[in-house]
Amino acid sequence: MTLRGAVVGDPVAHSLSPRLFTAWAKQRGRDFQYEALNVSAESFEETLLLSLAESSWLGWNVTAPHKEQALALADELDGSVDQPGAANVLLFREGRAVAHNTDAQGFLDSMQAAGVSVFGARAVVLGAGGAAAAVLAGLRRAGVVEAAVYNREPGRAVELARRFGAVSGSLADAARALPECDLVVNATSAGFAGASPLPVGVRFRPGSWAVDLSYRPRETPFLIQAQAGGTRVLGGLGMLVRQAALTWKIFFGETLPEDAVAAAQHDLEAAL
Ligand code: NDP
């Protein structure tokens, strides 16, 4: 029987996940079909129940806007969802959905692969949505010495900061904090609007790292701004590939070899 998987979101047409999983399935000789499923928030629960009843489904990756709903509807929770408070993987097992989160560890794995040191760092996170929560969970797990979260709507940052023992504020506050930080992560979707979330003229600490979770275009406005300020920069493709590799492990119980993961990232870099 051909096993099935999908990334479920709205919108989802431009997802790179089918390309990743299809390539890995071919390389590993797995009879596995992976697709992008556009499902609205209103029909998420019904689609989940129908898929759980089909034994060919191994599980889903879940992307915006469904990560909280996936957690709420799951029959069982893996410990990885506790801190981020959201699920980006649902494993289907005997008609039950088991919620996992691979975003937090995927973020950390991508940092390690790129040689970005997190332990002991003073970190700033921009944004207060699901991605920011996963990044904060990862940063806390990896032993940052200070964490701060800044958002366009500062009230949302306050709530997130409370969960992770972080400082919070507005994006204008972020601009003031940057000269003292070792690592700044853009977890906003400002890039979709072709903009950096930070004001023009903001100062970075030369030699620090700037990471953007967005990967379209490869050189985002935030990364261009940060590089001009003397930082080292990293885009979001690494996190995408690493969280997918962790999903593969959940689906098949198999750790992908490092060369398969690195090759997948090169393939996506070339495709963008
Ligand atoms: P959410 O919708 O949950 O949160 C969006 C965040 O972006 C909010 O904090 C919002 O602020 C902020 N924001 C939106 N537009 C602007 C703007 N113009 N200026 C400043 N801030 C803005 O999204 P997610 O947390 O799920 O995703 C955030 C980003 O991370 C996306 O670009 C997504 O593609 C990327 N991502 C990448 C992953 C990867 O594997 N590389 C994995 C997951 C996400 P406010 O609260 O004020 O509205």
CSV table of N, CA and C in Angstrom, one decimal, residues 23 26 45 52-53 59 92 107 113 145 174 182 204 217 232 254:
chain,number,residue,atom,x,y,z
A,23,ALA,N,11.5,13.7,-2.6
A,23,ALA,CA,13.0,13.4,-2.9
A,23,ALA,C,13.5,12.4,-1.9
A,26,LYS,N,12.0,8.9,-2.6
A,26,LYS,CA,12.7,8.3,-3.8
A,26,LYS,C,14.1,7.7,-3.4
A,45,GLU,N,-11.1,20.2,11.1
A,45,GLU,CA,-11.5,19.1,11.9
A,45,GLU,C,-12.1,17.9,11.1
A,52,LEU,N,-8.0,10.3,9.3
A,52,LEU,CA,-7.7,9.4,10.4
A,52,LEU,C,-8.3,8.0,10.1
A,53,ALA,N,-9.4,8.0,9.4
A,53,ALA,CA,-10.1,6.8,9.2
A,53,ALA,C,-9.5,6.0,8.0
A,59,GLY,N,0.5,10.6,8.3
A,59,GLY,CA,0.3,11.8,9.1
A,59,GLY,C,0.5,13.1,8.3
A,92,PHE,N,-0.5,9.8,12.6
A,92,PHE,CA,-1.8,9.1,12.7
A,92,PHE,C,-1.4,7.7,13.1
A,107,PHE,N,14.7,24.4,14.4
A,107,PHE,CA,15.4,25.7,14.4
A,107,PHE,C,16.8,25.5,15.0
A,113,ALA,N,23.9,23.4,12.4
A,113,ALA,CA,24.5,23.1,11.1
A,113,ALA,C,25.2,24.3,10.5
A,145,VAL,N,21.5,33.0,27.5
A,145,VAL,CA,21.6,33.7,28.8
A,145,VAL,C,20.5,34.7,29.0
A,174,ALA,N,13.1,47.1,20.3
A,174,ALA,CA,14.0,46.1,19.7
A,174,ALA,C,15.2,46.9,19.1
A,182,ASP,N,23.6,39.2,20.7
A,182,ASP,CA,24.5,38.3,19.9
A,182,ASP,C,23.8,37.7,18.8
A,204,PHE,N,23.0,47.3,14.4
A,204,PHE,CA,23.3,45.9,14.9
A,204,PHE,C,24.6,45.9,15.5
A,217,PRO,N,12.1,36.1,-0.6
A,217,PRO,CA,13.2,35.7,-1.4
A,217,PRO,C,14.4,35.2,-0.5
A,232,ARG,N,26.5,38.6,10.6
A,232,ARG,CA,26.5,37.4,9.8
A,232,ARG,C,25.0,37.0,9.6
A,254,GLU,N,13.2,6.7,11.2
A,254,GLU,CA,14.5,6.6,10.6
A,254,GLU,C,15.1,8.0,10.6
